[in-house]
mmCIF file of C-alpha atoms and ligand atoms in Angstrom:
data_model
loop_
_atom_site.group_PDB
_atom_site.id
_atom_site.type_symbol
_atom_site.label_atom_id
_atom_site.label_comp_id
_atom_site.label_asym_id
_atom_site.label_seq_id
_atom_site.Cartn_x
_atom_site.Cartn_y
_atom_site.Cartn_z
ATOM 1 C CA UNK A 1393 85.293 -55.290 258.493
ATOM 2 C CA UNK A 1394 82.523 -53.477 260.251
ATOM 3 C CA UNK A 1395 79.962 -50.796 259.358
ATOM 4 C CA UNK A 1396 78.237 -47.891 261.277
ATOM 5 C CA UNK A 1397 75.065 -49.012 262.267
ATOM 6 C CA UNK A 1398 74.040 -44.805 261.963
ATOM 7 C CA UNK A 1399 75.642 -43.423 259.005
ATOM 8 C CA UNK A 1400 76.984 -46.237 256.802
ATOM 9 C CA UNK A 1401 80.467 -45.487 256.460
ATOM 10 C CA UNK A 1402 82.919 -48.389 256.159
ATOM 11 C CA UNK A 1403 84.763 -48.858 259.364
ATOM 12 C CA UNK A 1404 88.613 -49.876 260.515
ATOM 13 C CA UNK A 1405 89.132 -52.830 262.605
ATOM 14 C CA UNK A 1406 90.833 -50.620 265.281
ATOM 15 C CA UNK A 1407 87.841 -48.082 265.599
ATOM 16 C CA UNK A 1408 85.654 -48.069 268.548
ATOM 17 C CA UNK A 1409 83.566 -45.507 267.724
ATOM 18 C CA UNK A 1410 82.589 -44.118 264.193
ATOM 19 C CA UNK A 1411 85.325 -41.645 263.440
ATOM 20 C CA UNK A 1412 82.033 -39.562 261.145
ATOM 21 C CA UNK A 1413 79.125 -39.296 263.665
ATOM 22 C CA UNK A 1414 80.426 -40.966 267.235
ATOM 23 C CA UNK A 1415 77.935 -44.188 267.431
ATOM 24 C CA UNK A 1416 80.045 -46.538 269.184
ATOM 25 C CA UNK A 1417 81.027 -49.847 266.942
ATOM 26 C CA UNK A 1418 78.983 -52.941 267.889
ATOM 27 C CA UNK A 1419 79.568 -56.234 266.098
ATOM 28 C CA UNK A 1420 79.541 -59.443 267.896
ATOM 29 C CA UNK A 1421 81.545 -60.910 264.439
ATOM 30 C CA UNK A 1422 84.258 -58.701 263.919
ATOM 31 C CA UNK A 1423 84.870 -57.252 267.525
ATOM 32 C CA UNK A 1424 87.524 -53.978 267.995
ATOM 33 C CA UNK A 1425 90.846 -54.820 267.393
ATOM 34 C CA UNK A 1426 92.521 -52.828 270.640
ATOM 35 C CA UNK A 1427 95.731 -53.962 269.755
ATOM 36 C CA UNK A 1428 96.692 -52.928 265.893
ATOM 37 C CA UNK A 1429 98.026 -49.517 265.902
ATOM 38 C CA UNK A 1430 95.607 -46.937 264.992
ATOM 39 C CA UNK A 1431 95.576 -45.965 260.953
ATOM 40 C CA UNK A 1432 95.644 -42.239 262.005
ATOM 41 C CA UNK A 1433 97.000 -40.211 265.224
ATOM 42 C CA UNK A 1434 94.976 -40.472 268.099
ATOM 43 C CA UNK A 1435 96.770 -38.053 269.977
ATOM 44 C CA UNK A 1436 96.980 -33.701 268.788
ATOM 45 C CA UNK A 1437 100.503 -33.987 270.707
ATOM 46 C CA UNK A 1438 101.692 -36.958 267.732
ATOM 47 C CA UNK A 1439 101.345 -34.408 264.578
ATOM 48 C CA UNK A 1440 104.059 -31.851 265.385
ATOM 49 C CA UNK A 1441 102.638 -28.297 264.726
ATOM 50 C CA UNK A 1442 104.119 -26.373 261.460
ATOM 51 C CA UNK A 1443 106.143 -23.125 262.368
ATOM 52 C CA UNK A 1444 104.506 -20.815 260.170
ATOM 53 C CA UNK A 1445 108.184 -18.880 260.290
ATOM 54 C CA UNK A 1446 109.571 -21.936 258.437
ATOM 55 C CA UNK A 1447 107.055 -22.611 255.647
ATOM 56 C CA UNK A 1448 107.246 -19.019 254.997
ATOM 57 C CA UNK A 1449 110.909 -18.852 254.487
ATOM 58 C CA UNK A 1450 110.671 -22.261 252.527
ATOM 59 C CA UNK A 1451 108.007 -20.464 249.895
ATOM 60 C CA UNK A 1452 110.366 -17.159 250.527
ATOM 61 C CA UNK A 1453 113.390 -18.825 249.010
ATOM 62 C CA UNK A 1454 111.404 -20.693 246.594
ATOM 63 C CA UNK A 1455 110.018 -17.856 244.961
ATOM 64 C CA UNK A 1456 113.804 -16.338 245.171
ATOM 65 C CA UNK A 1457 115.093 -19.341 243.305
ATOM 66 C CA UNK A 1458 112.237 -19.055 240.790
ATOM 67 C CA UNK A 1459 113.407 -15.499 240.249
ATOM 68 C CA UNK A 1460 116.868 -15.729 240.491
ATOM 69 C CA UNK A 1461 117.012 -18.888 238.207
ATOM 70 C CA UNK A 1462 114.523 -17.078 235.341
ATOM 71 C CA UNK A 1463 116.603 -13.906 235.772
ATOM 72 C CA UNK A 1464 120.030 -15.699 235.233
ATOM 73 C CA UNK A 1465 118.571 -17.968 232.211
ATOM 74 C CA UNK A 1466 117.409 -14.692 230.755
ATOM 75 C CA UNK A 1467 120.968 -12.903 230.933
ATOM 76 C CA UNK A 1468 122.168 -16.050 228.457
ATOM 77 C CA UNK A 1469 119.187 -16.534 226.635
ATOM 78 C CA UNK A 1470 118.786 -12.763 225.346
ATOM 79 C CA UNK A 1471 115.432 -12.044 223.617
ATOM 80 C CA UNK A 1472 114.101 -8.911 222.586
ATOM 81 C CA UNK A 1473 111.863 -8.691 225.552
ATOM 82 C CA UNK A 1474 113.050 -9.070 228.807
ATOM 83 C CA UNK A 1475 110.828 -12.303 229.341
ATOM 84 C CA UNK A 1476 112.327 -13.118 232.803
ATOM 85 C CA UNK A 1477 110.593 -9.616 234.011
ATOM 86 C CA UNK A 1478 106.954 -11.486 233.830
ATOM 87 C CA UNK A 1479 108.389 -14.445 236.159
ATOM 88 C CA UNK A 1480 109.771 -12.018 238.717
ATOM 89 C CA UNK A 1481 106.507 -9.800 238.870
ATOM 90 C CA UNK A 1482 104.617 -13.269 238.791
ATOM 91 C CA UNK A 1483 107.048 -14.102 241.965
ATOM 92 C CA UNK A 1484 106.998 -11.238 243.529
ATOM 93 C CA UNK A 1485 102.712 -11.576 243.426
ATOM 94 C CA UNK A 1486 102.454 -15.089 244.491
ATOM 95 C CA UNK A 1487 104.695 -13.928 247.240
ATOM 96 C CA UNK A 1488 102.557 -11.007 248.544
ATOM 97 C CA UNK A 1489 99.069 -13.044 248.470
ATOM 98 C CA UNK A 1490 100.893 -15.949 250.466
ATOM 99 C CA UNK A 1491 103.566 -14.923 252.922
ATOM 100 C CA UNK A 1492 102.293 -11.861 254.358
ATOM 101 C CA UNK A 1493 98.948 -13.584 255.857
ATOM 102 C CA UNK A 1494 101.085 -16.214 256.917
ATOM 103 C CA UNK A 1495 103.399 -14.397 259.052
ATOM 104 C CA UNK A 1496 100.418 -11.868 260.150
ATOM 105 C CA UNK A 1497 97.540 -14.258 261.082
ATOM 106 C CA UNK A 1498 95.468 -11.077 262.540
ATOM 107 C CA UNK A 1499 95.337 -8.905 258.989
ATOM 108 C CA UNK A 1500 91.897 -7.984 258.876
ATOM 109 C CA UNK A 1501 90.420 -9.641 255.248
ATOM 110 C CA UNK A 1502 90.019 -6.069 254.053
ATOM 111 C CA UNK A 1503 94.044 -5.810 254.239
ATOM 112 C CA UNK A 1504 94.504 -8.875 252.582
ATOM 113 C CA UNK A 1505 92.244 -8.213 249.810
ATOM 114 C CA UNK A 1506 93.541 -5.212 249.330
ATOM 115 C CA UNK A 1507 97.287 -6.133 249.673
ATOM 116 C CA UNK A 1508 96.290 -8.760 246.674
ATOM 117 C CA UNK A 1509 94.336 -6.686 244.730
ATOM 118 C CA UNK A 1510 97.364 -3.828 244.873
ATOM 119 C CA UNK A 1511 99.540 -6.803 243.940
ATOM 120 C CA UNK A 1512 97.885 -7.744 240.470
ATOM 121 C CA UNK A 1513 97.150 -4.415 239.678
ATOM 122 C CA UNK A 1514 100.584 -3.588 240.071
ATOM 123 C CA UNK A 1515 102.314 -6.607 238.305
ATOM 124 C CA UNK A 1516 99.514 -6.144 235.417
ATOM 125 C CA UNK A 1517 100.312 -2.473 235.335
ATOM 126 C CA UNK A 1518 104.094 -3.078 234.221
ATOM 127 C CA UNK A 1519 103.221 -6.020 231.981
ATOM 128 C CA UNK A 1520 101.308 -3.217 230.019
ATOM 129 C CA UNK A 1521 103.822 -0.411 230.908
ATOM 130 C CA UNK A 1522 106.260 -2.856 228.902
ATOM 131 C CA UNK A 1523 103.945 -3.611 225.992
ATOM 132 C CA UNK A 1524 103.120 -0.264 225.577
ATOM 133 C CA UNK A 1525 99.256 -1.248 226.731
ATOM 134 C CA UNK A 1526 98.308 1.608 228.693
ATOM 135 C CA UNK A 1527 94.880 2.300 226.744
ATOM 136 C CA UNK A 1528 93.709 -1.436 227.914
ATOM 137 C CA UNK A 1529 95.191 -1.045 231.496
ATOM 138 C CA UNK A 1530 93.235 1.648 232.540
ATOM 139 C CA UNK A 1531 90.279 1.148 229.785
ATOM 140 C CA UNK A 1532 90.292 -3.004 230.982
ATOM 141 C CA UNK A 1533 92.096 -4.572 232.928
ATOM 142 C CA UNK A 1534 92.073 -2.247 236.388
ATOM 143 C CA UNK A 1535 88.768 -2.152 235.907
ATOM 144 C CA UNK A 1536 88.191 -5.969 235.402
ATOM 145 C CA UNK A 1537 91.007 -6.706 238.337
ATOM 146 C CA UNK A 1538 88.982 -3.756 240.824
ATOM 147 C CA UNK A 1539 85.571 -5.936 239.846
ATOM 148 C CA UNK A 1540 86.953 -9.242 240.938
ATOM 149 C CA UNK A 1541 88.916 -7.601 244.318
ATOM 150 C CA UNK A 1542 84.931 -5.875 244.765
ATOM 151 C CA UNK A 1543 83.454 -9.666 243.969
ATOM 152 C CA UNK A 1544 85.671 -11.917 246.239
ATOM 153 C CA UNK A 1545 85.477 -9.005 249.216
ATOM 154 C CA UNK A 1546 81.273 -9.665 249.367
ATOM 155 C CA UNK A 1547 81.814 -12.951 248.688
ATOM 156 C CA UNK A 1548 84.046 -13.647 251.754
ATOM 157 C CA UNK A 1549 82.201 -11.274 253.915
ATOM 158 C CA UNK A 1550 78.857 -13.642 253.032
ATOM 159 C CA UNK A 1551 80.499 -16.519 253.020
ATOM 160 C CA UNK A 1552 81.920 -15.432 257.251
ATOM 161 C CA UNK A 1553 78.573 -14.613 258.050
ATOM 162 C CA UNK A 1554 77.535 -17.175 260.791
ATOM 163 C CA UNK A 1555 78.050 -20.984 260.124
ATOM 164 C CA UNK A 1556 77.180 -21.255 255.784
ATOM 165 C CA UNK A 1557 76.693 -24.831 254.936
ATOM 166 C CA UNK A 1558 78.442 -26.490 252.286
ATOM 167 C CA UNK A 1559 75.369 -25.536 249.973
ATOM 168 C CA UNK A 1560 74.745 -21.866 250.816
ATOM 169 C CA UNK A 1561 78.803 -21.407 250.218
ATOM 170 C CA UNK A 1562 78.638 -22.843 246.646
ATOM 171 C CA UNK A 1563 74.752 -21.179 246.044
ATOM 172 C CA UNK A 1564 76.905 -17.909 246.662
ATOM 173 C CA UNK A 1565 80.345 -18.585 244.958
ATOM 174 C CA UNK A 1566 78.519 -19.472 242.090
ATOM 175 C CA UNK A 1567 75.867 -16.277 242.222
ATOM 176 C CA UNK A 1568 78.813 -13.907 242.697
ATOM 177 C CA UNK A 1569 80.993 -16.109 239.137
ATOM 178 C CA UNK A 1570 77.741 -15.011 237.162
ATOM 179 C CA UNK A 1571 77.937 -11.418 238.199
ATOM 180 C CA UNK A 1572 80.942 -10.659 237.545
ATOM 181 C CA UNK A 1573 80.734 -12.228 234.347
ATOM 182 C CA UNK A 1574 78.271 -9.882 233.333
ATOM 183 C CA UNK A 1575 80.677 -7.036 234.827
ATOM 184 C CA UNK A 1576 83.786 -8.474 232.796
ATOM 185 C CA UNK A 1577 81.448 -8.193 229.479
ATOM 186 C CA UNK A 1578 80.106 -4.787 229.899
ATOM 187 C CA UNK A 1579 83.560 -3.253 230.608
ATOM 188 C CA UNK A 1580 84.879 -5.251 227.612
ATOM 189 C CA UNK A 1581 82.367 -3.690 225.860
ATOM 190 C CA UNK A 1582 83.201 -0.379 226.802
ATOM 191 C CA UNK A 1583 86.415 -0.636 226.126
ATOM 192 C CA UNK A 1584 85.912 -2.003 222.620
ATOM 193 C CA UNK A 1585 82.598 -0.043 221.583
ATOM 194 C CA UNK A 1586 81.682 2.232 223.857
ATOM 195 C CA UNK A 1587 78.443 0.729 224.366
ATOM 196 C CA UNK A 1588 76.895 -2.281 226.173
ATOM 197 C CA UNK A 1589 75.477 -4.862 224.475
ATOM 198 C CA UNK A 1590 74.890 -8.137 226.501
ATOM 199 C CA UNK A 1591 75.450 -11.459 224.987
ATOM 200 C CA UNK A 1592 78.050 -14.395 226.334
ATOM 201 C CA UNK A 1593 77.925 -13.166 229.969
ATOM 202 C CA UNK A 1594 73.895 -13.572 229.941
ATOM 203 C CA UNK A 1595 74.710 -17.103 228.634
ATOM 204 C CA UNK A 1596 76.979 -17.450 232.040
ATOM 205 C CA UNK A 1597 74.486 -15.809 234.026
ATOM 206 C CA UNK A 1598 71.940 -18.076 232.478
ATOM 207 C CA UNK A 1599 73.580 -21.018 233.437
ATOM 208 C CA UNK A 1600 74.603 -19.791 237.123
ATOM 209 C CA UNK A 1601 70.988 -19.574 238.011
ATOM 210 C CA UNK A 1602 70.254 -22.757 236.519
ATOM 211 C CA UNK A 1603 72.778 -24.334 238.765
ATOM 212 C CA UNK A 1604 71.389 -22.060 241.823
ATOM 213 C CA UNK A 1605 67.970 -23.049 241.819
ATOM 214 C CA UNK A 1606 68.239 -27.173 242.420
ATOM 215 C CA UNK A 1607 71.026 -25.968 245.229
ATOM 216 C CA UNK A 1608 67.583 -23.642 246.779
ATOM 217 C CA UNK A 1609 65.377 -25.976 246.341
ATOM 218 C CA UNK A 1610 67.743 -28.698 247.767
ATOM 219 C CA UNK A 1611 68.427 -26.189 250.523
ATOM 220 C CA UNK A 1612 64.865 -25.402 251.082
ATOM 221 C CA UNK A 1613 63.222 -28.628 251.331
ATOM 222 C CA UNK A 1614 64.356 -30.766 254.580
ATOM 223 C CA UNK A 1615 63.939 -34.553 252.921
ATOM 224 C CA UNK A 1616 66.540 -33.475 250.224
ATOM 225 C CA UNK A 1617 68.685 -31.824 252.530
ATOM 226 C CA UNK A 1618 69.248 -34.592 254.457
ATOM 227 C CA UNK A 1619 69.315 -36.379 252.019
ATOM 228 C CA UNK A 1620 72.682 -34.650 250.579
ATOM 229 C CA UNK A 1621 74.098 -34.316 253.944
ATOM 230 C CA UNK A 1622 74.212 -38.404 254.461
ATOM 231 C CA UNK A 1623 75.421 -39.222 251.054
ATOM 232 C CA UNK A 1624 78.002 -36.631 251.210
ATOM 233 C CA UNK A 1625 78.823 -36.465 254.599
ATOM 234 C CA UNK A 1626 78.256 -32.768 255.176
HETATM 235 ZN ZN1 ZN B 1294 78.792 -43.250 261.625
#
């Protein structure tokens, strides 16, 4: 059993070089086994690439099934509400965040986004249309669901900016958690009393920056930085 010299990471017999940061293996009491079959492929040609046709059929007729089974179980299982309705919507969503982008690797994020957003909105819309909710669909939810669509759309365009490390991504998915926090409250509290009065999302908020600042400060000074990097292998 050897170990990197440079970064510490335990080593396979078969490795030559640290598979982590490239400093070639030297030790004169365990030298590289050349023979043993590597643990992992070597070659890009040995993993066979995925057809992205194929896995989106495969999650295509899985969602079917899902919907077809929930939709059949319902016509024997009668119930006042037509529960298997939720399933399909909840189907018929999963299947527009994941297949589309699959099949259409150049939709620009702004499509996605708003492909998904239109997709909850919608599937929300005739969960209230059924429970006769359209006061909190249009007083609550759209808004909440238009908020997080408005959230995760800065978010990703931040987080594609240039090359984020590890710690700026998380600094920024958990600044963007605490706002809309705060967001979700004050249209709750619209809804409910027509008037906004802070309280559990300042707690959130609270907490967010306290988790921000160590992640600055870890960011900001070099020793700790590296620090992080080497025991996490950033
Ligand atoms: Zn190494």
């Amino acid at each position: 059993m050897s170990y990197c010299v440079n970064c510490g990471v335990e080593l396979d017999d078969t490795a030559a070089v640290c598979p982590l940061c490239q400093t070639p293996v030297c030790n004169p009491s365990c030298p590289v086994d050349l023979e043993s079959p590597k643990p992992f492929p070597v070659e890009r040609s040995e993993v066979p690439p995925v057809s992205r046709v194929a896995v989106a059929l495969l999650l295509s007729s899985m969602f079917l099934s899902v919907a077809l089974v929930c939709g059949l179980l319902n016509l024997f299982l009668r119930t006042e509400h037509a529960w298997s309705l939720y399933v399909i919507g909840a189907a018929a969503m999963l299947w527009v965040w994941v297949v589309p982008p699959l099949l259409a690797r150049q939709l620009s994020l702004l499509v996605r986004l708003l492909l998904d957003v239109t997709a909850i909105a919608v599937y929300i819309y005739l969960i209230a249309l059924d429970l006769n909710g359209m006061d909190w669909y249009w007083g609550l939810a759209l808004p909440v669901i238009l908020l997080g669509g408005a959230c995760v759309l800065v978010l990703s365009i931040l987080l594609d900016e240039g090359r984020r490390s590890i710690l700026s991504s998380v600094t920024l998915i958990i600044g963007t958690g605490g706002i809309f926090s705060v967001g979700v409250e004050y249209f709750i509290d619209q809804f409910l009393n027509h008037q906004w009065q802070p309280a559990w999302s300042l707690v959130v908020l609270a907490i967010c920056v306290a988790l921000i600042i160590p992640l600055i400060v870890v960011r900001r000074v070099p020793y700790l930085r590296e620090e992080v990097r080497r025991r996490f292998h950033m």
